[in-house]
Every structure is written in C-alpha cells, then in structure tokens.
mmCIF file of C-alpha atoms in Angstrom:
data_model
loop_
_atom_site.group_PDB
_atom_site.id
_atom_site.type_symbol
_atom_site.label_atom_id
_atom_site.label_comp_id
_atom_site.label_asym_id
_atom_site.label_seq_id
_atom_site.Cartn_x
_atom_site.Cartn_y
_atom_site.Cartn_z
ATOM 1 C CA UNK A 281 60.796 186.214 81.286
ATOM 2 C CA UNK A 282 62.382 182.976 80.016
ATOM 3 C CA UNK A 283 65.807 184.636 79.623
ATOM 4 C CA UNK A 284 65.664 186.032 83.166
ATOM 5 C CA UNK A 285 64.901 182.625 84.651
ATOM 6 C CA UNK A 286 67.715 180.988 82.650
ATOM 7 C CA UNK A 287 70.147 183.430 84.282
ATOM 8 C CA UNK A 288 69.382 181.681 87.574
ATOM 9 C CA UNK A 289 71.095 178.507 86.324
ATOM 10 C CA UNK A 290 74.643 178.313 87.677
ATOM 11 C CA UNK A 291 77.413 177.279 85.319
ATOM 12 C CA UNK A 292 81.164 177.325 85.136
ATOM 13 C CA UNK A 293 83.083 179.011 82.340
ATOM 14 C CA UNK A 294 85.186 176.832 80.060
ATOM 15 C CA UNK A 295 87.287 177.125 76.936
ATOM 16 C CA UNK A 296 86.921 174.167 74.616
ATOM 17 C CA UNK A 297 90.045 173.665 72.521
ATOM 18 C CA UNK A 298 90.557 171.465 69.508
ATOM 19 C CA UNK A 299 93.275 170.412 67.086
ATOM 20 C CA UNK A 300 92.391 169.183 63.628
ATOM 21 C CA UNK A 301 94.877 168.487 60.839
ATOM 22 C CA UNK A 302 97.509 170.758 62.430
ATOM 23 C CA UNK A 303 95.153 173.676 63.063
ATOM 24 C CA UNK A 304 94.084 174.712 66.573
ATOM 25 C CA UNK A 305 91.087 176.692 67.741
ATOM 26 C CA UNK A 306 89.094 177.304 70.878
ATOM 27 C CA UNK A 307 85.819 178.768 72.074
ATOM 28 C CA UNK A 308 84.238 179.798 75.355
ATOM 29 C CA UNK A 309 81.397 177.590 76.558
ATOM 30 C CA UNK A 310 79.094 177.439 79.553
ATOM 31 C CA UNK A 311 76.783 174.623 78.451
ATOM 32 C CA UNK A 312 78.749 171.625 79.724
ATOM 33 C CA UNK A 313 77.423 168.888 81.972
ATOM 34 C CA UNK A 314 78.365 165.462 83.218
ATOM 35 C CA UNK A 315 75.945 162.904 81.802
ATOM 36 C CA UNK A 316 77.381 159.554 82.959
ATOM 37 C CA UNK A 317 79.818 158.172 85.514
ATOM 38 C CA UNK A 318 80.390 154.813 83.859
ATOM 39 C CA UNK A 319 81.566 155.400 81.243
ATOM 40 C CA UNK A 320 82.619 158.965 82.114
ATOM 41 C CA UNK A 321 80.622 161.091 79.655
ATOM 42 C CA UNK A 322 79.961 164.808 79.329
ATOM 43 C CA UNK A 323 77.557 166.746 77.147
ATOM 44 C CA UNK A 324 78.574 170.020 75.486
ATOM 45 C CA UNK A 325 76.246 172.415 73.654
ATOM 46 C CA UNK A 326 77.931 174.092 70.648
ATOM 47 C CA UNK A 327 76.471 176.065 67.768
ATOM 48 C CA UNK A 328 77.175 174.492 64.355
ATOM 49 C CA UNK A 329 78.165 177.989 63.172
ATOM 50 C CA UNK A 330 81.277 177.871 65.380
ATOM 51 C CA UNK A 331 84.547 176.802 63.748
ATOM 52 C CA UNK A 332 85.259 174.640 66.796
ATOM 53 C CA UNK A 333 82.098 172.617 66.095
ATOM 54 C CA UNK A 334 83.275 171.499 62.659
ATOM 55 C CA UNK A 335 86.801 170.832 63.878
ATOM 56 C CA UNK A 336 85.495 168.572 66.674
ATOM 57 C CA UNK A 337 83.268 166.654 64.253
ATOM 58 C CA UNK A 338 86.289 166.135 61.996
ATOM 59 C CA UNK A 339 88.912 165.279 64.644
ATOM 60 C CA UNK A 340 86.564 163.479 67.087
ATOM 61 C CA UNK A 341 88.433 165.022 70.059
ATOM 62 C CA UNK A 342 88.632 168.147 72.203
ATOM 63 C CA UNK A 343 89.870 169.445 75.545
ATOM 64 C CA UNK A 344 87.801 171.313 78.122
ATOM 65 C CA UNK A 345 89.813 173.988 79.992
ATOM 66 C CA UNK A 346 88.199 174.923 83.331
ATOM 67 C CA UNK A 347 88.798 178.648 83.898
ATOM 68 C CA UNK A 348 89.506 180.280 87.256
ATOM 69 C CA UNK A 349 88.364 183.534 88.821
ATOM 70 C CA UNK A 350 90.200 186.387 87.157
ATOM 71 C CA UNK A 351 90.191 184.783 83.703
ATOM 72 C CA UNK A 352 87.135 186.689 82.481
ATOM 73 C CA UNK A 353 89.152 188.455 79.766
ATOM 74 C CA UNK A 354 90.448 185.120 78.482
ATOM 75 C CA UNK A 355 86.843 183.904 78.334
ATOM 76 C CA UNK A 356 85.826 187.068 76.451
ATOM 77 C CA UNK A 357 88.694 186.686 73.968
ATOM 78 C CA UNK A 358 87.750 183.095 73.148
ATOM 79 C CA UNK A 359 84.042 183.935 73.122
ATOM 80 C CA UNK A 360 83.840 187.176 71.169
ATOM 81 C CA UNK A 361 86.524 186.584 68.537
ATOM 82 C CA UNK A 362 85.946 184.247 65.631
ATOM 83 C CA UNK A 363 88.351 181.489 64.719
ATOM 84 C CA UNK A 364 87.158 181.788 61.115
ATOM 85 C CA UNK A 365 89.289 184.927 60.709
ATOM 86 C CA UNK A 366 91.456 185.287 63.849
ATOM 87 C CA UNK A 367 94.097 183.245 65.658
ATOM 88 C CA UNK A 368 92.690 183.255 69.189
ATOM 89 C CA UNK A 369 95.936 181.776 70.544
ATOM 90 C CA UNK A 370 98.144 184.646 69.402
ATOM 91 C CA UNK A 371 100.150 185.864 72.394
ATOM 92 C CA UNK A 372 98.942 183.033 74.672
ATOM 93 C CA UNK A 373 101.535 180.706 76.187
ATOM 94 C CA UNK A 374 99.597 177.456 75.829
ATOM 95 C CA UNK A 375 100.801 173.858 76.005
ATOM 96 C CA UNK A 376 99.409 170.735 74.359
ATOM 97 C CA UNK A 377 97.570 167.960 76.172
ATOM 98 C CA UNK A 378 98.161 164.281 75.467
ATOM 99 C CA UNK A 379 95.468 164.401 72.748
ATOM 100 C CA UNK A 380 97.199 167.308 70.970
ATOM 101 C CA UNK A 381 94.649 169.968 71.934
ATOM 102 C CA UNK A 382 95.738 173.234 73.580
ATOM 103 C CA UNK A 383 95.800 173.686 77.360
ATOM 104 C CA UNK A 384 95.563 177.302 78.489
ATOM 105 C CA UNK A 385 97.822 178.761 81.205
ATOM 106 C CA UNK A 386 96.758 179.139 84.855
ATOM 107 C CA UNK A 387 93.511 177.190 84.518
ATOM 108 C CA UNK A 388 91.987 175.125 87.302
ATOM 109 C CA UNK A 389 91.973 171.851 85.383
ATOM 110 C CA UNK A 390 91.306 170.268 82.029
ATOM 111 C CA UNK A 391 89.940 167.080 80.615
ATOM 112 C CA UNK A 392 90.522 165.424 77.277
ATOM 113 C CA UNK A 393 87.475 164.114 75.491
ATOM 114 C CA UNK A 394 86.695 161.747 72.656
ATOM 115 C CA UNK A 395 83.494 162.459 70.713
ATOM 116 C CA UNK A 396 81.096 159.501 70.799
ATOM 117 C CA UNK A 397 77.725 160.932 69.739
ATOM 118 C CA UNK A 398 76.151 164.084 68.301
ATOM 119 C CA UNK A 399 72.529 165.233 68.560
ATOM 120 C CA UNK A 400 70.988 168.214 66.801
ATOM 121 C CA UNK A 401 69.005 170.168 69.407
ATOM 122 C CA UNK A 402 67.473 173.483 68.394
ATOM 123 C CA UNK A 403 70.102 176.003 67.328
ATOM 124 C CA UNK A 404 72.946 173.960 68.886
ATOM 125 C CA UNK A 405 74.382 170.467 68.729
ATOM 126 C CA UNK A 406 74.731 168.382 71.858
ATOM 127 C CA UNK A 407 78.103 166.677 71.648
ATOM 128 C CA UNK A 408 78.461 163.645 73.903
ATOM 129 C CA UNK A 409 82.064 162.787 74.679
ATOM 130 C CA UNK A 410 83.935 160.265 76.769
ATOM 131 C CA UNK A 411 86.484 161.757 79.157
ATOM 132 C CA UNK A 412 89.847 160.108 78.449
ATOM 133 C CA UNK A 413 91.964 162.038 80.929
ATOM 134 C CA UNK A 414 91.434 164.663 83.625
ATOM 135 C CA UNK A 415 94.206 166.787 85.121
ATOM 136 C CA UNK A 416 93.997 169.263 88.014
ATOM 137 C CA UNK A 417 96.560 172.055 87.662
ATOM 138 C CA UNK A 418 95.560 174.627 90.293
ATOM 139 C CA UNK A 419 93.162 173.015 92.753
ATOM 140 C CA UNK A 420 93.509 175.947 95.172
ATOM 141 C CA UNK A 421 92.209 178.441 92.614
ATOM 142 C CA UNK A 422 88.457 179.076 92.544
ATOM 143 C CA UNK A 423 86.678 178.095 89.359
ATOM 144 C CA UNK A 424 85.114 180.897 87.329
ATOM 145 C CA UNK A 425 81.318 180.927 87.600
ATOM 146 C CA UNK A 426 79.345 182.415 84.724
ATOM 147 C CA UNK A 427 77.703 185.749 85.455
ATOM 148 C CA UNK A 428 76.099 187.441 82.426
ATOM 149 C CA UNK A 429 77.096 190.834 83.879
ATOM 150 C CA UNK A 430 80.747 189.928 83.259
ATOM 151 C CA UNK A 431 80.178 189.324 79.550
ATOM 152 C CA UNK A 432 77.310 191.495 78.312
#
C-alpha cells in the first residue's frame, strides 16, 4: 500500500553529475527539492552505496541536469549502470559547467551546487546544497516527469 501511495508523488527526473580529482560520474535522481529561497538551497536524497555519493562528499560540489521529455533512455543509462565499473559518459557529447561537473546535451536546464550539509536519513543521505548558478538551455522543452512505468 505504501509504495502505491508514494507513486502518487510527482517528481522530475534529473541526472546529478560530479567531478572529483579528475574523475567524472553521474546518476539519475528523482528525490530533489528546493528547501530555501534565501540562501538558495536544495535537498537531494542519494544512497551512500552510489559512487556519486562519495564523490560529492569528497569534492563538495555537483551539478543537477534537468531532463526533458524523450530523455528516458538517458535517465535509464545513468540509473541502471554503475559508475563503480562503467563509464556512463562513454559516447555522450557532454560539456563542463563552471564548477567542472558535466552538463548533458539537450537538457532543459542545470544548476551548480555546493554541498553545505549532510544528514543520514534511513537508507539514504539527504545532501543539502547551495545553488551557485542556474542556467536554462531549452526553456521550450517540457521537463521529464517521473513515471515508474517508464523505468520498471
């Protein structure tokens, strides 16, 4: 019952990217929320088992890529592959944001974040980050909304 009710929550689909000591990685996420306007803060839920989690804790930075409709396969690739053993960026024509983290092609927008606080919450960590920069790339494209049917 609990799982069915949670499916009623509406969320976007994002790829969180990170650069740490010359290595890049990324992961699909849906648990992202604004938590403050002043200063501009977001909260991101990430499992400590994810490579991206450790890289963010080390580098203290990341970029949130806001996906658009039609980028479901990109979301699957970054969500179902593991950065522990695969280069998720192979074959992807990405650029780098001002904080050195990857920006994926054809996304709606992205924002660069600086980690300010971490909380352990259940099987995930809640990473609180200040938004340093926010760039809209394709404002006319519709943002991808998470639908479990597209991924499971």
